[in-house]
XYZ file of C-alpha atoms in Angstrom:
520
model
C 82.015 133.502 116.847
C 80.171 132.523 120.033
C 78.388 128.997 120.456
C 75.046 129.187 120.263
C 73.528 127.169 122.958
C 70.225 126.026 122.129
C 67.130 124.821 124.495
C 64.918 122.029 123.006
C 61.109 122.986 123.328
C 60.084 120.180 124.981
C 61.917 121.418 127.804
C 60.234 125.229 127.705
C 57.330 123.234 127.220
C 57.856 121.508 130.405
C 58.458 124.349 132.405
C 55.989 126.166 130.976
C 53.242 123.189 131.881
C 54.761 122.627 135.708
C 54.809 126.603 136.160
C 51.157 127.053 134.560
C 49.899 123.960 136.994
C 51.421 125.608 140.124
C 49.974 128.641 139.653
C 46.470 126.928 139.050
C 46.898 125.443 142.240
C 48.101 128.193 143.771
C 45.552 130.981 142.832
C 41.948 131.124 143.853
C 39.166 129.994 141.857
C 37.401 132.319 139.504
C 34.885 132.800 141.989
C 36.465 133.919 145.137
C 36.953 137.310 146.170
C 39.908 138.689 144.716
C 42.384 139.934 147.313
C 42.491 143.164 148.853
C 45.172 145.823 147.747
C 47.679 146.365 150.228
C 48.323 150.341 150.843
C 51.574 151.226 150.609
C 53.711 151.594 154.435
C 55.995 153.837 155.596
C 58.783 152.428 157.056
C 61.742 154.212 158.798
C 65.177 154.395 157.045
C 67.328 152.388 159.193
C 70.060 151.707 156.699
C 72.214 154.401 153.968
C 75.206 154.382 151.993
C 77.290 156.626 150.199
C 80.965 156.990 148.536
C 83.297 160.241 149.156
C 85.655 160.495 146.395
C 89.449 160.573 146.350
C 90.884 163.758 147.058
C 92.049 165.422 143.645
C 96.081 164.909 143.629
C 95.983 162.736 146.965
C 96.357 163.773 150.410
C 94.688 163.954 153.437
C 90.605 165.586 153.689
C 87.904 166.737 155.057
C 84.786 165.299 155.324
C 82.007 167.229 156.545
C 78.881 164.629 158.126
C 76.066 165.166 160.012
C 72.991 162.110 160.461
C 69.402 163.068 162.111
C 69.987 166.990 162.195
C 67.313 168.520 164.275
C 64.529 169.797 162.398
C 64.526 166.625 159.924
C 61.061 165.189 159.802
C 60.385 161.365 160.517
C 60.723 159.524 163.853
C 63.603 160.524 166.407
C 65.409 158.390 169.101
C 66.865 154.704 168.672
C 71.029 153.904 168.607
C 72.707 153.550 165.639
C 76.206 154.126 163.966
C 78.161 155.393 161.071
C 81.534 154.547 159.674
C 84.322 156.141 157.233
C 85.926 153.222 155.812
C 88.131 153.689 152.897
C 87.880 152.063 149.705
C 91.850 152.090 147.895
C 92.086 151.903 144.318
C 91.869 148.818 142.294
C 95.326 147.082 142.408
C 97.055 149.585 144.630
C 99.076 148.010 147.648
C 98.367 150.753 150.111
C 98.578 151.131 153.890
C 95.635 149.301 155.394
C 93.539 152.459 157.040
C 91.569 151.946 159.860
C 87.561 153.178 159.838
C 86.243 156.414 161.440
C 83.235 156.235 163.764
C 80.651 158.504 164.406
C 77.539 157.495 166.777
C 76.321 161.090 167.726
C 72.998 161.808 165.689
C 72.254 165.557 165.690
C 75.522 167.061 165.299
C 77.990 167.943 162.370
C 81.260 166.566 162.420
C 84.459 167.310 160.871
C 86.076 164.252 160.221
C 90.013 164.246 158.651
C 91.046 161.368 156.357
C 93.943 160.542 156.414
C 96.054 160.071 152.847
C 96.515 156.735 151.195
C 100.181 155.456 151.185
C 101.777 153.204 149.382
C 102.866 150.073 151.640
C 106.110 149.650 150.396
C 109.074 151.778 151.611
C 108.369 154.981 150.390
C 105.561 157.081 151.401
C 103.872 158.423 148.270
C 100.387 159.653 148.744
C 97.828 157.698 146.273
C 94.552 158.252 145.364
C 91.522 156.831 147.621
C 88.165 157.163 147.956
C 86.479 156.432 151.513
C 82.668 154.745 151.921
C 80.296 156.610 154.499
C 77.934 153.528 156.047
C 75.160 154.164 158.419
C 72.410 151.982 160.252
C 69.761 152.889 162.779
C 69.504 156.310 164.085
C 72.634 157.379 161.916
C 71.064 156.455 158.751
C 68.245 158.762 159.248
C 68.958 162.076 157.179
C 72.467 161.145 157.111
C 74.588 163.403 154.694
C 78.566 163.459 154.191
C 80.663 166.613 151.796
C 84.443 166.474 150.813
C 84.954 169.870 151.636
C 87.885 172.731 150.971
C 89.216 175.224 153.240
C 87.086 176.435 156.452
C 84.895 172.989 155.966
C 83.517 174.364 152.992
C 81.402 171.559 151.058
C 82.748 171.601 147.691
C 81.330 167.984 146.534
C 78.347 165.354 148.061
C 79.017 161.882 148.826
C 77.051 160.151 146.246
C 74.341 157.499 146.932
C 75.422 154.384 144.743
C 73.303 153.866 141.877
C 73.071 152.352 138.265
C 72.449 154.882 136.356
C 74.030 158.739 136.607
C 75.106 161.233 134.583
C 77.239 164.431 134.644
C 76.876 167.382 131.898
C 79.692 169.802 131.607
C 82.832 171.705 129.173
C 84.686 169.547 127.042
C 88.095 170.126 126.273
C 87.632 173.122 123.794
C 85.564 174.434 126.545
C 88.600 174.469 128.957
C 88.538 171.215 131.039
C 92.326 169.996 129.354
C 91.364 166.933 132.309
C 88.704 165.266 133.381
C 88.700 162.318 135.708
C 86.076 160.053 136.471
C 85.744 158.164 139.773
C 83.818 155.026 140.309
C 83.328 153.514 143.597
C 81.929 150.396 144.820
C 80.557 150.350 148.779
C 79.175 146.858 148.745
C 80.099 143.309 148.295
C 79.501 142.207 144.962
C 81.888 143.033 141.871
C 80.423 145.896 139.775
C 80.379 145.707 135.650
C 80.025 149.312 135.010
C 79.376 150.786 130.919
C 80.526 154.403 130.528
C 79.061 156.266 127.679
C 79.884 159.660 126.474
C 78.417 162.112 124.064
C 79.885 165.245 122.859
C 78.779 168.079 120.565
C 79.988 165.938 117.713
C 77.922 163.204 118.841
C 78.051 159.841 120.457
C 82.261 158.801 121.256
C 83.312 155.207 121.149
C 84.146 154.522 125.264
C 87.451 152.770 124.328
C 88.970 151.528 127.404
C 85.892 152.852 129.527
C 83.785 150.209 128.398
C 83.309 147.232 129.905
C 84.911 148.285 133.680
C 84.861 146.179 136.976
C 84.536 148.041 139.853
C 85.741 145.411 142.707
C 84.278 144.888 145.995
C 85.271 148.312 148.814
C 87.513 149.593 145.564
C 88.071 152.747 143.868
C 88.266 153.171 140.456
C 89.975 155.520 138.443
C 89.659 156.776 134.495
C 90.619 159.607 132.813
C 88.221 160.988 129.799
C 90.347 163.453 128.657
C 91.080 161.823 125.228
C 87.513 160.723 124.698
C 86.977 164.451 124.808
C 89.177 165.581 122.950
C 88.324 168.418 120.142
C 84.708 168.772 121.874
C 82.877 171.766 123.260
C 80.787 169.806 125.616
C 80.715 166.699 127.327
C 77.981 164.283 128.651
C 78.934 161.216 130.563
C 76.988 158.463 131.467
C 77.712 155.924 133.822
C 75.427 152.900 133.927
C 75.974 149.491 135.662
C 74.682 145.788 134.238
C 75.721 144.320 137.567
C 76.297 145.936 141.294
C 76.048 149.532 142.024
C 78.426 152.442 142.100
C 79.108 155.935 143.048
C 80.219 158.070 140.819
C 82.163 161.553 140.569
C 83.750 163.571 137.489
C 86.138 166.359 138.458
C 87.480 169.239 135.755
C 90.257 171.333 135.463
C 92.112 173.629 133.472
C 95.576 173.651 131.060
C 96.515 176.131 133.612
C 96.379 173.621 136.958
C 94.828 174.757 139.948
C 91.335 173.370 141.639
C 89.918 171.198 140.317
C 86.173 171.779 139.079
C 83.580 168.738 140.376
C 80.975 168.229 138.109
C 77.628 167.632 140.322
C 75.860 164.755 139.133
C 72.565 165.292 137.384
C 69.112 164.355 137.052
C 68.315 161.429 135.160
C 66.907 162.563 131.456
C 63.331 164.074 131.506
C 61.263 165.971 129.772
C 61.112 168.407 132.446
C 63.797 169.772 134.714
C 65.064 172.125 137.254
C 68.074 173.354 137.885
C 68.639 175.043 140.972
C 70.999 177.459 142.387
C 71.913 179.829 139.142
C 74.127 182.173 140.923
C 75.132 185.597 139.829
C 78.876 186.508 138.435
C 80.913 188.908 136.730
C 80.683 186.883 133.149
C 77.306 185.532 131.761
C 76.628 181.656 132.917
C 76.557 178.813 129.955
C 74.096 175.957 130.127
C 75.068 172.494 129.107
C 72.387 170.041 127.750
C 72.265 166.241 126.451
C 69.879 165.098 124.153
C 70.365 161.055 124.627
C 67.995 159.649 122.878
C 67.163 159.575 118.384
C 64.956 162.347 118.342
C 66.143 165.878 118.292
C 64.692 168.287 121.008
C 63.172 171.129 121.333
C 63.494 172.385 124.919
C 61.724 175.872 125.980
C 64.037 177.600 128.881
C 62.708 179.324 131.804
C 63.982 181.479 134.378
C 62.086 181.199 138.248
C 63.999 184.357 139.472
C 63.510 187.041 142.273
C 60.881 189.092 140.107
C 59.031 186.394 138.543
C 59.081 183.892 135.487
C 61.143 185.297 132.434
C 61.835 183.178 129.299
C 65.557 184.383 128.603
C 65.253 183.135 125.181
C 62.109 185.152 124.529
C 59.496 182.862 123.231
C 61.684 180.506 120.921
C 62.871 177.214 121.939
C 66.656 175.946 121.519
C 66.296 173.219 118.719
C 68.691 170.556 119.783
C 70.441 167.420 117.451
C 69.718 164.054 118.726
C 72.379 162.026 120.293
C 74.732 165.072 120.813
C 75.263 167.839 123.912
C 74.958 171.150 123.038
C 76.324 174.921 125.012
C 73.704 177.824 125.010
C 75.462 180.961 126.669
C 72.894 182.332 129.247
C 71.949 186.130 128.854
C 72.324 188.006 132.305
C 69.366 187.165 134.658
C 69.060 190.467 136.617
C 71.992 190.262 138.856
C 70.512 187.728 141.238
C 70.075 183.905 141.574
C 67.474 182.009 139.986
C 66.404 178.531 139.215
C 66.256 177.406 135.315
C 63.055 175.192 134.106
C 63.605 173.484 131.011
C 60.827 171.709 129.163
C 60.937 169.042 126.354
C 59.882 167.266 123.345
C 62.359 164.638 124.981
C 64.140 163.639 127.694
C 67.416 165.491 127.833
C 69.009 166.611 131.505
C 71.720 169.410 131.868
C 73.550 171.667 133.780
C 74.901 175.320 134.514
C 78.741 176.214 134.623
C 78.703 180.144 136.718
C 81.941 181.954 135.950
C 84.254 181.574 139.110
C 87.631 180.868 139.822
C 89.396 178.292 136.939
C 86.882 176.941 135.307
C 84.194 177.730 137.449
C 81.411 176.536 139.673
C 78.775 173.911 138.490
C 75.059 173.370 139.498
C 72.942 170.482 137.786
C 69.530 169.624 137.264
C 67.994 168.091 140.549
C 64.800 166.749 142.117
C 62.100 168.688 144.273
C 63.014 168.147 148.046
C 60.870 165.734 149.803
C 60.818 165.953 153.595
C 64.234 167.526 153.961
C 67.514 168.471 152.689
C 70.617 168.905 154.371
C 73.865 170.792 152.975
C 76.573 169.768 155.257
C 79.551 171.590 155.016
C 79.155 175.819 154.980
C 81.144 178.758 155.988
C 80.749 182.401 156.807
C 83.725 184.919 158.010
C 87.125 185.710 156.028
C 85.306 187.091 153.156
C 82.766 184.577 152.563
C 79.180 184.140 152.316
C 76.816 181.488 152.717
C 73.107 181.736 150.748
C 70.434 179.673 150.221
C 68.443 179.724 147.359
C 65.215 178.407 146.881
C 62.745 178.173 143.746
C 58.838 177.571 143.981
C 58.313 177.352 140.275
C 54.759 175.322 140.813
C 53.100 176.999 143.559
C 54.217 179.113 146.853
C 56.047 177.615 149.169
C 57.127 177.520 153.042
C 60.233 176.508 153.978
C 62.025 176.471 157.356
C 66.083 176.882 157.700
C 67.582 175.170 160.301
C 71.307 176.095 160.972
C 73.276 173.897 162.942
C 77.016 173.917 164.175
C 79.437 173.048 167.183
C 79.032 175.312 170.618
C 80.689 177.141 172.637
C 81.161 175.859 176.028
C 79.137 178.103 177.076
C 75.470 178.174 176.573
C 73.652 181.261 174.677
C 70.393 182.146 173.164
C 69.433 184.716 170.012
C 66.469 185.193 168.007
C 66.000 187.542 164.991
C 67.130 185.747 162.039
C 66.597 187.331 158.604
C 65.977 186.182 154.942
C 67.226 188.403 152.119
C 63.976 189.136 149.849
C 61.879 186.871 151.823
C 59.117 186.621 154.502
C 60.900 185.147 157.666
C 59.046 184.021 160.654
C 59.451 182.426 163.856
C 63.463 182.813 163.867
C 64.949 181.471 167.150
C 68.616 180.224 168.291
C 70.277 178.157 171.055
C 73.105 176.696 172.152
C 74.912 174.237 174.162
C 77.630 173.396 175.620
C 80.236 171.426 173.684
C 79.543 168.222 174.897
C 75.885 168.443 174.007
C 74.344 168.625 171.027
C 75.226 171.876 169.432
C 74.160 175.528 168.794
C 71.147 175.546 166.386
C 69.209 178.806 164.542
C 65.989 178.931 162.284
C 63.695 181.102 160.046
C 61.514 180.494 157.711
C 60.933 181.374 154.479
C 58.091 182.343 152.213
C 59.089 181.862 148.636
C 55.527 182.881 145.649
C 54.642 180.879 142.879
C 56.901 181.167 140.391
C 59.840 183.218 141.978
C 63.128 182.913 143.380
C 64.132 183.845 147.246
C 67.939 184.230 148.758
C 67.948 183.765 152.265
C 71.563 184.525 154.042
C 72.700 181.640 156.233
C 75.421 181.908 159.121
C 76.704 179.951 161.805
C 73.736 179.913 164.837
C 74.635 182.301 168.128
C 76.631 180.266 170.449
C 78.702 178.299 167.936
C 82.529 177.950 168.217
C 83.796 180.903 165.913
C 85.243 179.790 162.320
C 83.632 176.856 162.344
C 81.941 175.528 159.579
C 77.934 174.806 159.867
C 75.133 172.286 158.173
C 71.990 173.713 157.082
C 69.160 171.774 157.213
C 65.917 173.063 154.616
C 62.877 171.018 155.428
C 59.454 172.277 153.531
C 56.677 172.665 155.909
C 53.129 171.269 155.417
C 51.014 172.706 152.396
C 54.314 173.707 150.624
C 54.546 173.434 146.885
C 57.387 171.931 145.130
C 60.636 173.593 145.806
C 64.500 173.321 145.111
C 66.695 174.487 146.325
C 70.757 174.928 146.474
C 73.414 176.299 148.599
C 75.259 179.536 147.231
C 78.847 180.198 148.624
C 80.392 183.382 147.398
C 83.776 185.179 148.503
C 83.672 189.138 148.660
C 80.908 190.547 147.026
C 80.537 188.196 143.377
C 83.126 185.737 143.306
C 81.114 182.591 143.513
C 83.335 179.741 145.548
C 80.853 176.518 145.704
C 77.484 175.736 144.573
C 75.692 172.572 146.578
C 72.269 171.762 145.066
C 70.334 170.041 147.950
C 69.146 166.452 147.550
C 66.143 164.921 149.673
C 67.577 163.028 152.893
C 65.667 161.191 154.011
C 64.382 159.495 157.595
C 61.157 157.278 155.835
C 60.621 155.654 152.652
C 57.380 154.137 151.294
C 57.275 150.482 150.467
C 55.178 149.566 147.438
C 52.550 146.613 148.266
C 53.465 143.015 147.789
C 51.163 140.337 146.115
C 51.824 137.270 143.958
C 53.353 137.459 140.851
C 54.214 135.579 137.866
C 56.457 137.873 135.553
C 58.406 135.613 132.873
C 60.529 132.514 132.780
C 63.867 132.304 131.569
C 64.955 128.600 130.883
């Protein structure tokens, strides 16, 4: 047993008196005019941070990054850089790799990292994960995608955080392995707490409790006994000190790719979950119920034709402290967005039937000024969509394609979107040294409903090339998500990207005196 160190009251007292005199002195009489609120002020972002994860089984990648795309809202112009620095794992005595920079706001980049080796004599690959840092101009926007073949985005960069979670198959749903990644980007040591729950309820973390994450380190745990026996699996990954980034990948008894689980919306009792693609086999949806309190969460489908409650008019009665499958009945061959309301905060996610063990898309937050989905591809089979949801109120959104030119300089117009009203559609290019070849429409998505709007590589770009689309809401919009659809041949969904807000302001709250608590 622990000491117990104990404070004598005289000396709480004593603070307690000094502290309660200072702020006597300090604070106007009872008289005065009180002070006037501050508003709150927009500032530009002028710093950003994320972590790409290692690539499954080692080797060398892709990272797909792009920082102040045209057509991102907030103030242009100023200098500023971005760097790829990677971040070996925890104890590993690798080859020291030198950083990538980029300083070239505007344009998408494929950037190759190289694979970790070991620094003694032989040349195994190892497992690394690589931080993407930006200031100024750079940081603006600023969004980075491991991607697979053709520069196709298969998983974000995260944004380092304390508290994240990732819904998905357990073991007897068919991931035999899941890994989790952790990854620290700044200076300080991370104490990191991972928690899982399965449909049998909450699992003891074992040797996942209690982790340090050290400073510009990867590290790496496997879950696949903590899930072992389950259906489903929640995982929650929640610091006490520091920050990290965080990224789960799945796969199969039968090898092959590897399945990332997108990270998902914190628990609410309302959600959306974006991007519900078609496929040959009915979709399952995943959700946690953290908390004591069983749930009872009403499900509805945003799609193409309107709201429909795929469950009818029952709700899915949910234990407490457990994560739970529902299989999803057919939602009219099309893509649609999936509303979920509770009793209780729960979050979840959708696994669409693909190749292994499929393609995941998670519960996400409304864009705010704009999102940008790096890495996509079009040619050789595959498709690039975007899907957007309005399930508030109608919404206008404008699609901004963006990708490397030609050398020589060309102009288009006549842009479509697939079940929606598309307006003011125009194209350039440039010439490679400049900024790019760039396309747009926009979109008209009605309250309640669902709209795919087919993306491609602008007019002008360098052929094969992969492309960043950039989906900014327009003024008077309603709330809308949104997520980027890849498909190969005519149903064989490849990738799902839901879009996250990047952003180029933030507001900063007002500041006024405070007195909040003492700790002795």
């Amino acid at each position: 047993m622990r000491p117990v160190h104990l404070v004598p009251a005289a000396v709480v007292l004593l603070a307690l008196g000094a502290i309660t005199g200072a702020a006597q002195f300090d604070q106007p009489a009872a008289t005065a005019p009180s002070h006037a609120v501050m508003p709150p002020r927009q500032t530009p972002v002028t710093s950003a941070a994320r972590a790409c994860p290692p690539v499954p089984g080692g080797g060398s990648g892709t990272v797909a990054f792009i920082a102040g795309p045209a057509g991102s809202s907030g103030p242009a112009g100023g200098t500023g850089q971005a760097e790829l620095v990677p971040l070996p794992l925890a104890g590993a005595d690798l080859r020291a790799a030198g950083p990538i920079s980029q300083d070239a706001p505007g344009t998408l980049q494929m950037l190759t990292i190289p694979a970790a080796q070991n620094a003694g004599r032989g040349r195994a690959q190892a497992l690394q994960g690589w931080a993407v840092t930006a200031n100024g101009s750079m940081a603006k926007a600023m969004e980075a995608e491991v991607t697979q073949r053709q520069g196709l985005g298969a998983v974000r960069c995260g944004e380092p955080g304390s508290d994240i979670w990732f819904v998905g198959p357990g073991q007897q749903g068919g991931a035999a392995q899941i890994q989790l990644d952790l990854m620290n980007v700044d200076a300080l040591a991370a104490s990191v707490d991972v928690s899982v729950i399965t449909d049998a309820g909450r699992v003891q973390a074992g040797d996942a409790a209690g982790l340090t994450v050290p400073p510009h380190q990867t590290v790496t745990e496997s879950l696949s006994s903590l899930a072992s026996g389950s259906s489903v699996v929640a995982i929650e990954v929640r610091t006490d000190i520091g920050r990290v980034a965080a990224d789960v990948t799945e796969s199969s008894s039968s090898g092959g790719t590897a399945s990332w689980l997108p990270g998902a919306a914190v628990p609410s009792t309302q959600l959306v979950i974006p991007g519900v693609a078609p496929a040959s086999r009915p979709a399952g949806l995943y959700i946690v119920v953290p908390g004591h309190v069983d749930a009872r969460v009403s499900v509805l489908a945003v799609t193409p034709q309107g709201p429909y409650r795929p469950f009818g008019s029952q709700t899915e009665d949910l234990p407490a402290g457990s994560a739970s499958y529902v299989p999803l009945t057919p939602l009219g061959g099309t893509s649609s967005a999936l509303e979920l309301t509770s009793n209780v905060p729960v979050t979840a996610a959708v696994l669409v039937p693909g190749s292994g063990l499929g393609v995941f898309t998670a519960a996400a937050a409304a864009i705010s000024e704009q999102a940008v989905v790096a890495g996509n591809s079009a040619g050789s089979g595959l498709g690039a969509a975007i899907v957007l949801s309005a399930p508030a109120g109608p919404a206008r959104v404008r699609l901004t394609e963006m990708a490397q030119a030609t050398a020589s300089r060309a102009t288009a117009s006549g842009a479509t979107a697939s079940g929606a009203t598309a307006s003011g559609a125009t194209a350039s290019g440039a010439s490679a040294a400049g900024v790019g070849a760039t396309a747009s429409q926009v979109v008209s998505v009605r309250a309640g409903h669902t709209v795919t709007a087919q993306v491609s590589a602008p007019p002008g770009a360098r052929q094969g090339t992969a492309f960043a689309v950039v989906v900014t809401p327009l003024a008077g919009s309603g709330p809308v998500y949104a997520a980027r659809v890849e498909t190969q041949g005519q149903s064989t969904v490849v990738s799902i990207i839901p879009a996250v807000s990047a952003l180029t302001t933030i507001m900063l709250p007002p500041v006024r005196d405070s007195y909040d608590a003492i700790s002795p």
